[in-house]
PDB file of C-alpha atoms in Angstrom:
ATOM      1  CA  MET A   1      14.968 -12.287   6.013  1.00 55.00           C
ATOM      2  CA  LYS A   2      14.565 -11.019   2.626  1.00 82.00           C
ATOM      3  CA  PHE A   3      13.331  -7.456   2.178  1.00 88.00           C
ATOM      4  CA  GLU A   4       9.994  -8.450   0.680  1.00 91.00           C
ATOM      5  CA  LYS A   5       8.893 -10.270   3.586  1.00 91.00           C
ATOM      6  CA  ILE A   6       9.697  -7.427   5.815  1.00 94.00           C
ATOM      7  CA  ALA A   7       7.785  -5.344   3.132  1.00 96.00           C
ATOM      8  CA  ILE A   8       4.659  -7.328   3.360  1.00 95.00           C
ATOM      9  CA  ILE A   9       4.632  -7.132   7.058  1.00 95.00           C
ATOM     10  CA  LEU A  10       5.090  -3.362   6.909  1.00 95.00           C
ATOM     11  CA  THR A  11       2.381  -2.985   4.111  1.00 96.00           C
ATOM     12  CA  PHE A  12      -0.215  -4.890   6.439  1.00 95.00           C
ATOM     13  CA  PHE A  13       0.904  -2.526   9.229  1.00 95.00           C
ATOM     14  CA  GLY A  14       0.076   0.374   7.151  1.00 94.00           C
ATOM     15  CA  LEU A  15      -3.183  -1.085   6.267  1.00 93.00           C
ATOM     16  CA  TRP A  16      -3.954  -1.838  10.018  1.00 93.00           C
ATOM     17  CA  LEU A  17      -3.128   2.027  10.865  1.00 92.00           C
ATOM     18  CA  THR A  18      -6.159   3.209   8.488  1.00 90.00           C
ATOM     19  CA  SER A  19      -8.532   1.415  10.882  1.00 85.00           C
ATOM     20  CA  TYR A  20      -7.082   3.855  13.750  1.00 85.00           C
ATOM     21  CA  PHE A  21      -6.690   6.922  12.167  1.00 87.00           C
ATOM     22  CA  ALA A  22      -8.800   9.332  10.166  1.00 85.00           C
ATOM     23  CA  GLU A  23      -7.685  10.676   6.738  1.00 82.00           C
ATOM     24  CA  PRO A  24      -6.140  13.947   7.849  1.00 83.00           C
ATOM     25  CA  SER A  25      -3.899  11.990  10.193  1.00 89.00           C
ATOM     26  CA  GLN A  26      -3.168   9.229   7.413  1.00 90.00           C
ATOM     27  CA  ASN A  27      -2.019  12.247   5.382  1.00 85.00           C
ATOM     28  CA  VAL A  28       0.140  13.738   8.033  1.00 87.00           C
ATOM     29  CA  PHE A  29       2.319  10.606   8.466  1.00 92.00           C
ATOM     30  CA  ALA A  30       2.182  10.147   4.413  1.00 90.00           C
ATOM     31  CA  PHE A  31       3.997  13.454   4.176  1.00 86.00           C
ATOM     32  CA  VAL A  32       6.334  12.692   7.121  1.00 90.00           C
ATOM     33  CA  LEU A  33       7.354   9.637   5.115  1.00 93.00           C
ATOM     34  CA  ILE A  34       7.441  10.908   1.724  1.00 88.00           C
ATOM     35  CA  PHE A  35       9.752  14.119   2.892  1.00 87.00           C
ATOM     36  CA  SER A  36      12.022  12.002   4.829  1.00 91.00           C
ATOM     37  CA  VAL A  37      12.755   8.580   3.152  1.00 92.00           C
ATOM     38  CA  GLY A  38      10.995   9.265  -0.082  1.00 88.00           C
ATOM     39  CA  ILE A  39      12.989  12.582  -0.769  1.00 86.00           C
ATOM     40  CA  LEU A  40      16.155  10.930   0.814  1.00 87.00           C
ATOM     41  CA  HIS A  41      16.282   8.191  -1.823  1.00 86.00           C
ATOM     42  CA  GLY A  42      16.749  10.606  -4.578  1.00 80.00           C
ATOM     43  CA  SER A  43      19.079  12.727  -2.873  1.00 76.00           C
ATOM     44  CA  ASN A  44      22.596  10.947  -3.276  1.00 75.00           C
ATOM     45  CA  ASP A  45      22.421  11.217  -7.337  1.00 69.00           C
ATOM     46  CA  LEU A  46      25.670  13.088  -6.960  1.00 64.00           C
ATOM     47  CA  GLY A  47      27.217  10.161  -5.479  1.00 66.00           C
ATOM     48  CA  LEU A  48      25.909   7.691  -8.013  1.00 68.00           C
ATOM     49  CA  ILE A  49      26.860  10.146 -10.881  1.00 63.00           C
ATOM     50  CA  SER A  50      30.378  10.150  -9.386  1.00 62.00           C
ATOM     51  CA  GLU A  51      30.507   6.552  -9.474  1.00 62.00           C
ATOM     52  CA  LEU A  52      29.182   6.114 -13.034  1.00 59.00           C
ATOM     53  CA  ASN A  53      31.453   8.824 -14.444  1.00 61.00           C
ATOM     54  CA  SER A  54      35.033   9.381 -15.198  1.00 53.00           C
ATOM     55  CA  ARG A  55      35.098  12.981 -15.172  1.00 50.00           C
ATOM     56  CA  SER A  56      37.001  14.702 -12.304  1.00 52.00           C
ATOM     57  CA  LYS A  57      35.344  15.765  -9.058  1.00 57.00           C
ATOM     58  CA  VAL A  58      34.773  19.343 -10.122  1.00 59.00           C
ATOM     59  CA  LYS A  59      33.461  18.463 -13.450  1.00 62.00           C
ATOM     60  CA  ARG A  60      30.861  16.005 -11.906  1.00 59.00           C
ATOM     61  CA  LEU A  61      29.752  18.573  -9.288  1.00 60.00           C
ATOM     62  CA  TRP A  62      29.124  21.309 -12.073  1.00 69.00           C
ATOM     63  CA  TYR A  63      27.478  18.464 -14.412  1.00 65.00           C
ATOM     64  CA  PHE A  64      25.053  17.609 -11.294  1.00 62.00           C
ATOM     65  CA  VAL A  65      24.194  20.995 -10.439  1.00 63.00           C
ATOM     66  CA  VAL A  66      23.691  22.416 -13.878  1.00 71.00           C
ATOM     67  CA  SER A  67      21.522  19.403 -14.806  1.00 68.00           C
ATOM     68  CA  TYR A  68      19.403  19.845 -12.008  1.00 62.00           C
ATOM     69  CA  LEU A  69      18.764  23.736 -12.382  1.00 66.00           C
ATOM     70  CA  VAL A  70      17.824  23.045 -16.073  1.00 73.00           C
ATOM     71  CA  THR A  71      15.469  20.318 -15.328  1.00 69.00           C
ATOM     72  CA  VAL A  72      14.012  22.771 -12.439  1.00 65.00           C
ATOM     73  CA  CYS A  73      13.774  25.348 -15.102  1.00 72.00           C
ATOM     74  CA  VAL A  74      12.222  23.072 -17.667  1.00 76.00           C
ATOM     75  CA  ALA A  75       9.676  21.466 -15.069  1.00 70.00           C
ATOM     76  CA  SER A  76       8.630  24.915 -13.790  1.00 68.00           C
ATOM     77  CA  ALA A  77       7.955  26.247 -17.210  1.00 74.00           C
ATOM     78  CA  LEU A  78       5.931  23.231 -17.934  1.00 77.00           C
ATOM     79  CA  PHE A  79       3.724  23.101 -14.855  1.00 71.00           C
ATOM     80  CA  TYR A  80       3.211  26.758 -15.220  1.00 72.00           C
ATOM     81  CA  PHE A  81       2.412  27.070 -18.948  1.00 81.00           C
ATOM     82  CA  LEU A  82       1.468  23.554 -19.874  1.00 83.00           C
ATOM     83  CA  PRO A  83       0.484  21.893 -16.719  1.00 82.00           C
ATOM     84  CA  LEU A  84      -1.530  18.954 -18.307  1.00 86.00           C
ATOM     85  CA  LEU A  85       1.627  18.018 -20.519  1.00 87.00           C
ATOM     86  CA  ALA A  86       3.783  18.312 -17.301  1.00 82.00           C
ATOM     87  CA  LEU A  87       1.662  15.960 -15.470  1.00 85.00           C
ATOM     88  CA  ILE A  88       1.563  13.698 -18.071  1.00 90.00           C
ATOM     89  CA  CYS A  89       5.263  13.515 -18.242  1.00 86.00           C
ATOM     90  CA  PHE A  90       5.580  13.313 -14.740  1.00 85.00           C
ATOM     91  CA  ILE A  91       3.342  10.038 -14.791  1.00 89.00           C
ATOM     92  CA  VAL A  92       5.237   8.556 -17.322  1.00 91.00           C
ATOM     93  CA  PHE A  93       8.518   9.147 -15.756  1.00 87.00           C
ATOM     94  CA  SER A  94       7.064   7.962 -12.440  1.00 88.00           C
ATOM     95  CA  ALA A  95       5.710   4.780 -14.191  1.00 93.00           C
ATOM     96  CA  PHE A  96       8.836   3.716 -15.849  1.00 92.00           C
ATOM     97  CA  HIS A  97      11.048   4.565 -12.678  1.00 90.00           C
ATOM     98  CA  PHE A  98       8.545   2.359 -10.359  1.00 93.00           C
ATOM     99  CA  GLY A  99       8.629  -0.453 -13.114  1.00 94.00           C
ATOM    100  CA  GLU A 100      12.239  -0.597 -13.468  1.00 91.00           C
ATOM    101  CA  GLN A 101      13.093  -0.346  -9.846  1.00 91.00           C
ATOM    102  CA  HIS A 102      10.547  -3.505  -8.890  1.00 93.00           C
ATOM    103  CA  TRP A 103      11.531  -5.646 -11.899  1.00 94.00           C
ATOM    104  CA  HIS A 104      15.100  -5.105 -13.257  1.00 87.00           C
ATOM    105  CA  HIS A 105      16.548  -7.959 -10.691  1.00 86.00           C
ATOM    106  CA  LYS A 106      13.691 -10.405 -11.252  1.00 90.00           C
ATOM    107  CA  PHE A 107      14.520 -11.803 -14.684  1.00 87.00           C
ATOM    108  CA  LEU A 108      16.272 -14.962 -15.043  1.00 78.00           C
ATOM    109  CA  HIS A 109      17.709 -13.364 -18.475  1.00 75.00           C
ATOM    110  CA  LYS A 110      17.020 -10.174 -20.321  1.00 74.00           C
ATOM    111  CA  ILE A 111      13.960 -10.098 -22.532  1.00 74.00           C
ATOM    112  CA  SER A 112      13.335  -7.828 -25.546  1.00 74.00           C
ATOM    113  CA  GLY A 113      10.959  -4.558 -24.713  1.00 78.00           C
ATOM    114  CA  SER A 114      11.876  -4.768 -21.002  1.00 85.00           C
ATOM    115  CA  HIS A 115      11.872  -0.896 -20.868  1.00 88.00           C
ATOM    116  CA  MET A 116       8.282  -1.068 -22.155  1.00 92.00           C
ATOM    117  CA  PHE A 117       7.462  -3.760 -19.543  1.00 94.00           C
ATOM    118  CA  PHE A 118       8.700  -1.558 -16.840  1.00 94.00           C
ATOM    119  CA  PHE A 119       6.655   1.127 -17.977  1.00 95.00           C
ATOM    120  CA  MET A 120       3.258  -0.617 -18.187  1.00 96.00           C
ATOM    121  CA  TYR A 121       3.866  -2.300 -14.951  1.00 97.00           C
ATOM    122  CA  GLY A 122       4.469   1.000 -13.113  1.00 96.00           C
ATOM    123  CA  TYR A 123       1.668   2.587 -15.071  1.00 97.00           C
ATOM    124  CA  PHE A 124      -0.591  -0.264 -14.113  1.00 98.00           C
ATOM    125  CA  ILE A 125       0.307   0.370 -10.210  1.00 97.00           C
ATOM    126  CA  LEU A 126      -0.473   4.086 -10.767  1.00 96.00           C
ATOM    127  CA  ALA A 127      -3.838   3.270 -12.693  1.00 97.00           C
ATOM    128  CA  LEU A 128      -4.858   0.823  -9.993  1.00 97.00           C
ATOM    129  CA  LEU A 129      -4.108   3.740  -7.392  1.00 96.00           C
ATOM    130  CA  PHE A 130      -6.045   6.246  -9.234  1.00 95.00           C
ATOM    131  CA  TYR A 131      -8.931   3.937  -9.705  1.00 97.00           C
ATOM    132  CA  PHE A 132      -9.433   3.284  -6.238  1.00 97.00           C
ATOM    133  CA  ASN A 133      -9.106   6.910  -5.396  1.00 95.00           C
ATOM    134  CA  ALA A 134     -10.750   8.503  -8.438  1.00 95.00           C
ATOM    135  CA  HIS A 135     -12.580  11.394  -6.576  1.00 92.00           C
ATOM    136  CA  GLU A 136      -9.401  12.477  -4.901  1.00 89.00           C
ATOM    137  CA  THR A 137      -7.253  12.168  -7.755  1.00 89.00           C
ATOM    138  CA  ASN A 138      -9.354  13.935 -10.021  1.00 90.00           C
ATOM    139  CA  THR A 139      -9.564  16.829  -7.372  1.00 84.00           C
ATOM    140  CA  ILE A 140      -5.679  17.279  -7.525  1.00 82.00           C
ATOM    141  CA  ILE A 141      -5.607  16.898 -11.419  1.00 85.00           C
ATOM    142  CA  PHE A 142      -8.290  19.715 -11.644  1.00 84.00           C
ATOM    143  CA  SER A 143      -6.660  21.954  -9.254  1.00 78.00           C
ATOM    144  CA  LEU A 144      -3.487  21.673 -11.120  1.00 78.00           C
ATOM    145  CA  THR A 145      -4.657  21.607 -14.859  1.00 83.00           C
ATOM    146  CA  GLY A 146      -8.182  22.826 -14.758  1.00 84.00           C
ATOM    147  CA  PHE A 147      -9.111  19.371 -16.374  1.00 87.00           C
ATOM    148  CA  LYS A 148     -11.686  16.971 -15.096  1.00 90.00           C
ATOM    149  CA  VAL A 149     -10.775  13.498 -16.026  1.00 91.00           C
ATOM    150  CA  PRO A 150     -14.135  11.120 -17.000  1.00 92.00           C
ATOM    151  CA  SER A 151     -14.825   8.719 -14.294  1.00 89.00           C
ATOM    152  CA  THR A 152     -14.569   5.749 -16.780  1.00 95.00           C
ATOM    153  CA  LEU A 153     -11.188   6.731 -18.189  1.00 95.00           C
ATOM    154  CA  PHE A 154      -9.742   5.742 -14.462  1.00 96.00           C
ATOM    155  CA  MET A 155     -11.560   2.199 -15.246  1.00 96.00           C
ATOM    156  CA  TRP A 156     -10.359   1.766 -18.771  1.00 97.00           C
ATOM    157  CA  ASN A 157      -6.702   2.874 -17.800  1.00 96.00           C
ATOM    158  CA  LEU A 158      -6.645   0.048 -15.258  1.00 97.00           C
ATOM    159  CA  ILE A 159      -8.023  -2.315 -17.646  1.00 97.00           C
ATOM    160  CA  VAL A 160      -5.741  -1.637 -20.634  1.00 97.00           C
ATOM    161  CA  SER A 161      -2.820  -1.596 -18.505  1.00 97.00           C
ATOM    162  CA  GLY A 162      -3.560  -4.475 -16.354  1.00 97.00           C
ATOM    163  CA  VAL A 163      -4.368  -6.698 -19.376  1.00 96.00           C
ATOM    164  CA  ILE A 164      -1.223  -5.766 -21.316  1.00 95.00           C
ATOM    165  CA  THR A 165       1.089  -6.180 -18.127  1.00 96.00           C
ATOM    166  CA  LEU A 166      -0.343  -9.639 -17.445  1.00 94.00           C
ATOM    167  CA  ALA A 167       0.147 -10.489 -21.079  1.00 93.00           C
ATOM    168  CA  TRP A 168       3.753  -9.256 -21.027  1.00 91.00           C
ATOM    169  CA  THR A 169       4.108 -11.090 -17.680  1.00 93.00           C
ATOM    170  CA  GLY A 170       2.843 -14.553 -19.186  1.00 91.00           C
ATOM    171  CA  HIS A 171       5.052 -13.855 -22.037  1.00 89.00           C
ATOM    172  CA  ALA A 172       7.863 -13.603 -19.837  1.00 90.00           C
ATOM    173  CA  PHE A 173       7.001 -16.798 -18.092  1.00 91.00           C
ATOM    174  CA  TYR A 174       6.620 -18.813 -21.126  1.00 90.00           C
ATOM    175  CA  SER A 175      10.191 -17.495 -22.409  1.00 88.00           C
ATOM    176  CA  ARG A 176      11.557 -18.830 -19.175  1.00 88.00           C
ATOM    177  CA  SER A 177      12.577 -15.301 -18.178  1.00 91.00           C
ATOM    178  CA  LEU A 178      10.390 -15.517 -15.000  1.00 92.00           C
ATOM    179  CA  SER A 179       9.900 -18.224 -12.619  1.00 93.00           C
ATOM    180  CA  MET A 180       6.545 -19.485 -11.236  1.00 94.00           C
ATOM    181  CA  ASN A 181       7.450 -18.397  -7.727  1.00 93.00           C
ATOM    182  CA  THR A 182       8.196 -14.790  -9.124  1.00 94.00           C
ATOM    183  CA  VAL A 183       4.771 -14.730 -11.140  1.00 95.00           C
ATOM    184  CA  LEU A 184       2.529 -16.037  -8.194  1.00 95.00           C
ATOM    185  CA  PHE A 185       4.290 -13.516  -5.886  1.00 95.00           C
ATOM    186  CA  GLU A 186       3.486 -10.654  -8.106  1.00 96.00           C
ATOM    187  CA  VAL A 187      -0.015 -11.848  -8.452  1.00 95.00           C
ATOM    188  CA  PHE A 188      -0.551 -11.912  -4.613  1.00 96.00           C
ATOM    189  CA  LEU A 189       1.301  -8.325  -4.469  1.00 96.00           C
ATOM    190  CA  ILE A 190      -1.072  -6.966  -6.676  1.00 97.00           C
ATOM    191  CA  LEU A 191      -3.988  -8.401  -4.641  1.00 97.00           C
ATOM    192  CA  VAL A 192      -2.456  -6.654  -1.674  1.00 96.00           C
ATOM    193  CA  PHE A 193      -2.047  -3.409  -3.184  1.00 97.00           C
ATOM    194  CA  SER A 194      -5.419  -3.432  -4.310  1.00 97.00           C
ATOM    195  CA  VAL A 195      -6.428  -3.986  -0.833  1.00 96.00           C
ATOM    196  CA  VAL A 196      -4.486  -0.927   0.365  1.00 96.00           C
ATOM    197  CA  PHE A 197      -5.638   1.608  -2.334  1.00 97.00           C
ATOM    198  CA  LYS A 198      -9.001   0.748  -1.711  1.00 95.00           C
ATOM    199  CA  VAL A 199      -8.972   1.243   1.982  1.00 94.00           C
ATOM    200  CA  ALA A 200      -6.300   3.940   2.584  1.00 94.00           C
ATOM    201  CA  SER A 201      -6.717   7.605   1.544  1.00 92.00           C
ATOM    202  CA  LEU A 202      -4.955   8.568  -1.822  1.00 91.00           C
ATOM    203  CA  ILE A 203      -1.714  10.055   0.122  1.00 89.00           C
ATOM    204  CA  TRP A 204      -1.543   7.254   2.428  1.00 94.00           C
ATOM    205  CA  ALA A 205      -2.007   4.648   0.048  1.00 95.00           C
ATOM    206  CA  PHE A 206       0.714   6.143  -2.295  1.00 93.00           C
ATOM    207  CA  ALA A 207       2.939   6.591   0.379  1.00 93.00           C
ATOM    208  CA  ILE A 208       2.726   2.965   1.435  1.00 96.00           C
ATOM    209  CA  TYR A 209       3.706   1.736  -1.929  1.00 96.00           C
ATOM    210  CA  PHE A 210       6.101   4.667  -2.463  1.00 93.00           C
ATOM    211  CA  ILE A 211       8.127   4.164   0.600  1.00 95.00           C
ATOM    212  CA  ILE A 212       7.863   0.277   1.426  1.00 96.00           C
ATOM    213  CA  TRP A 213       8.114  -0.860  -2.389  1.00 96.00           C
ATOM    214  CA  HIS A 214      10.091   1.642  -3.962  1.00 93.00           C
ATOM    215  CA  SER A 215      12.212   3.998  -1.816  1.00 92.00           C
ATOM    216  CA  VAL A 216      13.591   1.604   0.635  1.00 95.00           C
ATOM    217  CA  PRO A 217      14.608  -0.712  -1.900  1.00 93.00           C
ATOM    218  CA  SER A 218      16.104   1.954  -4.206  1.00 91.00           C
ATOM    219  CA  ILE A 219      18.128   2.868  -1.181  1.00 93.00           C
ATOM    220  CA  LEU A 220      19.236  -0.766  -0.592  1.00 93.00           C
ATOM    221  CA  GLU A 221      20.377  -1.049  -4.173  1.00 90.00           C
ATOM    222  CA  GLN A 222      22.337   2.195  -4.071  1.00 90.00           C
ATOM    223  CA  LEU A 223      23.771   0.858  -0.817  1.00 91.00           C
ATOM    224  CA  SER A 224      25.215  -2.195  -2.539  1.00 90.00           C
ATOM    225  CA  TYR A 225      26.319  -0.112  -5.781  1.00 85.00           C
ATOM    226  CA  LEU A 226      28.073   2.442  -3.868  1.00 85.00           C
ATOM    227  CA  TYR A 227      29.484   0.806  -0.734  1.00 88.00           C
ATOM    228  CA  GLY A 228      29.175  -2.791  -1.751  1.00 88.00           C
ATOM    229  CA  ASP A 229      27.206  -4.012   1.370  1.00 90.00           C
ATOM    230  CA  ARG A 230      23.768  -2.888   2.909  1.00 91.00           C
ATOM    231  CA  SER A 231      24.976  -2.359   6.682  1.00 91.00           C
ATOM    232  CA  ALA A 232      24.338   0.303   8.928  1.00 91.00           C
ATOM    233  CA  LYS A 233      27.662   1.674   8.369  1.00 93.00           C
ATOM    234  CA  ALA A 234      26.919   1.999   4.675  1.00 93.00           C
ATOM    235  CA  LEU A 235      23.531   3.802   5.358  1.00 93.00           C
ATOM    236  CA  LEU A 236      25.189   6.338   7.563  1.00 93.00           C
ATOM    237  CA  ARG A 237      27.511   7.094   4.703  1.00 91.00           C
ATOM    238  CA  TYR A 238      24.944   7.348   2.362  1.00 90.00           C
ATOM    239  CA  VAL A 239      22.797   9.709   4.771  1.00 91.00           C
ATOM    240  CA  ARG A 240      26.106  11.671   5.104  1.00 90.00           C
ATOM    241  CA  ALA A 241      26.474  11.936   1.230  1.00 84.00           C
ATOM    242  CA  SER A 242      22.701  12.823   0.904  1.00 85.00           C
ATOM    243  CA  TRP A 243      21.699  15.055   3.607  1.00 86.00           C
ATOM    244  CA  LEU A 244      22.741  18.467   2.135  1.00 82.00           C
ATOM    245  CA  ILE A 245      20.519  17.821  -1.148  1.00 79.00           C
ATOM    246  CA  TRP A 246      17.657  16.539   1.217  1.00 87.00           C
ATOM    247  CA  VAL A 247      17.997  19.673   3.270  1.00 86.00           C
ATOM    248  CA  VAL A 248      17.773  21.777   0.157  1.00 79.00           C
ATOM    249  CA  SER A 249      14.873  20.012  -1.281  1.00 76.00           C
ATOM    250  CA  VAL A 250      12.819  19.769   1.927  1.00 82.00           C
ATOM    251  CA  THR A 251      13.529  23.618   2.797  1.00 82.00           C
ATOM    252  CA  GLY A 252      12.482  24.589  -0.601  1.00 72.00           C
ATOM    253  CA  ILE A 253       9.221  22.910  -0.420  1.00 72.00           C
ATOM    254  CA  PHE A 254       8.315  23.896   3.011  1.00 75.00           C
ATOM    255  CA  GLY A 255       9.524  27.356   2.124  1.00 73.00           C
ATOM    256  CA  ILE A 256       7.240  27.459  -0.968  1.00 66.00           C
ATOM    257  CA  TYR A 257       4.336  26.332   1.265  1.00 65.00           C
ATOM    258  CA  TYR A 258       4.789  29.020   3.918  1.00 69.00           C
ATOM    259  CA  TRP A 259       5.539  31.770   1.308  1.00 68.00           C
ATOM    260  CA  ILE A 260       2.685  31.147  -1.127  1.00 58.00           C
ATOM    261  CA  ALA A 261       0.391  28.621   0.166  1.00 54.00           C
ATOM    262  CA  ASP A 262      -2.626  30.846  -0.355  1.00 55.00           C
ATOM    263  CA  SER A 263      -1.959  31.173  -3.997  1.00 55.00           C
ATOM    264  CA  ASP A 264      -2.740  28.009  -5.698  1.00 52.00           C
ATOM    265  CA  THR A 265      -1.838  29.360  -9.126  1.00 53.00           C
ATOM    266  CA  LEU A 266       1.752  29.615  -7.793  1.00 56.00           C
ATOM    267  CA  PHE A 267       1.994  26.931  -5.281  1.00 58.00           C
ATOM    268  CA  TYR A 268       0.921  24.047  -7.210  1.00 54.00           C
ATOM    269  CA  PRO A 269       3.170  24.521 -10.489  1.00 53.00           C
ATOM    270  CA  ILE A 270       6.256  25.189  -8.198  1.00 59.00           C
ATOM    271  CA  PHE A 271       5.701  22.430  -5.744  1.00 61.00           C
ATOM    272  CA  PHE A 272       5.283  19.836  -8.422  1.00 62.00           C
ATOM    273  CA  ALA A 273       8.138  21.146 -10.347  1.00 59.00           C
ATOM    274  CA  LEU A 274      10.417  20.638  -7.513  1.00 65.00           C
ATOM    275  CA  LEU A 275       9.024  17.021  -6.979  1.00 67.00           C
ATOM    276  CA  GLY A 276       9.300  16.512 -10.883  1.00 64.00           C
ATOM    277  CA  ALA A 277      12.973  17.963 -11.009  1.00 63.00           C
ATOM    278  CA  ILE A 278      13.982  15.180  -8.407  1.00 66.00           C
ATOM    279  CA  THR A 279      11.954  12.554 -10.281  1.00 70.00           C
ATOM    280  CA  PHE A 280      13.200  13.508 -13.769  1.00 67.00           C
ATOM    281  CA  ALA A 281      16.909  13.663 -12.870  1.00 65.00           C
ATOM    282  CA  HIS A 282      16.879  10.489 -10.537  1.00 69.00           C
ATOM    283  CA  VAL A 283      15.141   8.526 -13.199  1.00 72.00           C
ATOM    284  CA  PHE A 284      18.169   8.990 -15.635  1.00 68.00           C
ATOM    285  CA  THR A 285      20.555   8.268 -12.923  1.00 69.00           C
ATOM    286  CA  ILE A 286      19.013   5.171 -11.394  1.00 73.00           C
ATOM    287  CA  SER A 287      18.548   3.778 -14.931  1.00 72.00           C
ATOM    288  CA  LYS A 288      22.087   4.081 -15.763  1.00 68.00           C
ATOM    289  CA  MET A 289      23.244   2.646 -12.586  1.00 69.00           C
ATOM    290  CA  PHE A 290      21.187  -0.415 -13.679  1.00 68.00           C
ATOM    291  CA  GLY A 291      22.671  -0.301 -16.798  1.00 66.00           C
ATOM    292  CA  SER A 292      26.127  -0.426 -15.738  1.00 58.00           C
ATOM    293  CA  LYS A 293      25.497  -3.555 -13.696  1.00 60.00           C
ATOM    294  CA  THR A 294      24.272  -5.467 -16.574  1.00 54.00           C
TER     295      THR A 294
END
């Protein structure tokens, strides 16, 4: 069975859970998944860099460590001094990363402007999530930046990104870069995501998409690239190669929570800087991996 069929079943199962658990419980489940599978999918960048790079092992290690440290410092400074700019960058990077992971293998042949399409699709998914959870989204944005987003902006973000994504998909189909089955399935997925984002809490809705439709597919792609198959043995090798960075990331996040949870001024910038550091570095690594396969 193709993973997409399994993902549909898991998505509806996640939706079904929302009728049995209130928002606090949904958020607990969401954070468990994000801190486990979500962070794990970005924890083996050293292995990917080793495969992509011809440097010696010691040089690759130093390159990886220095890159992450620089990214953490830059992200921390941005979230502390320019939180609105940092949040915009975080959304832009995440949007592109989501779109690239979802679409890179679906085109029958390459199309011009594919990277912009990846971004627009990912941004449309985020706009859909934000629109159906506008109040929760605004609360988080305000706590981070002190800026309140007008409610109409969520709607226009969704409309504009949706129209552009639809037009680009139509163009890809017209130029025979996408099959009719792919287009119909993607339309069906958008309908499914709309229902999930509408019914579930913001964090649980994000977790359903992030884990089922992004993190797990990303891990499967990495298994194929690094080890040549997607077997349980390959997954075990992946976990062994990733566990240290995963432990450091999760320990750092929980350490920050327990030490400075009472200070929103410090907690949110550092918390999102750590997530941003993983995202920013991971985006470049995965994009380079996809580029090496074409």
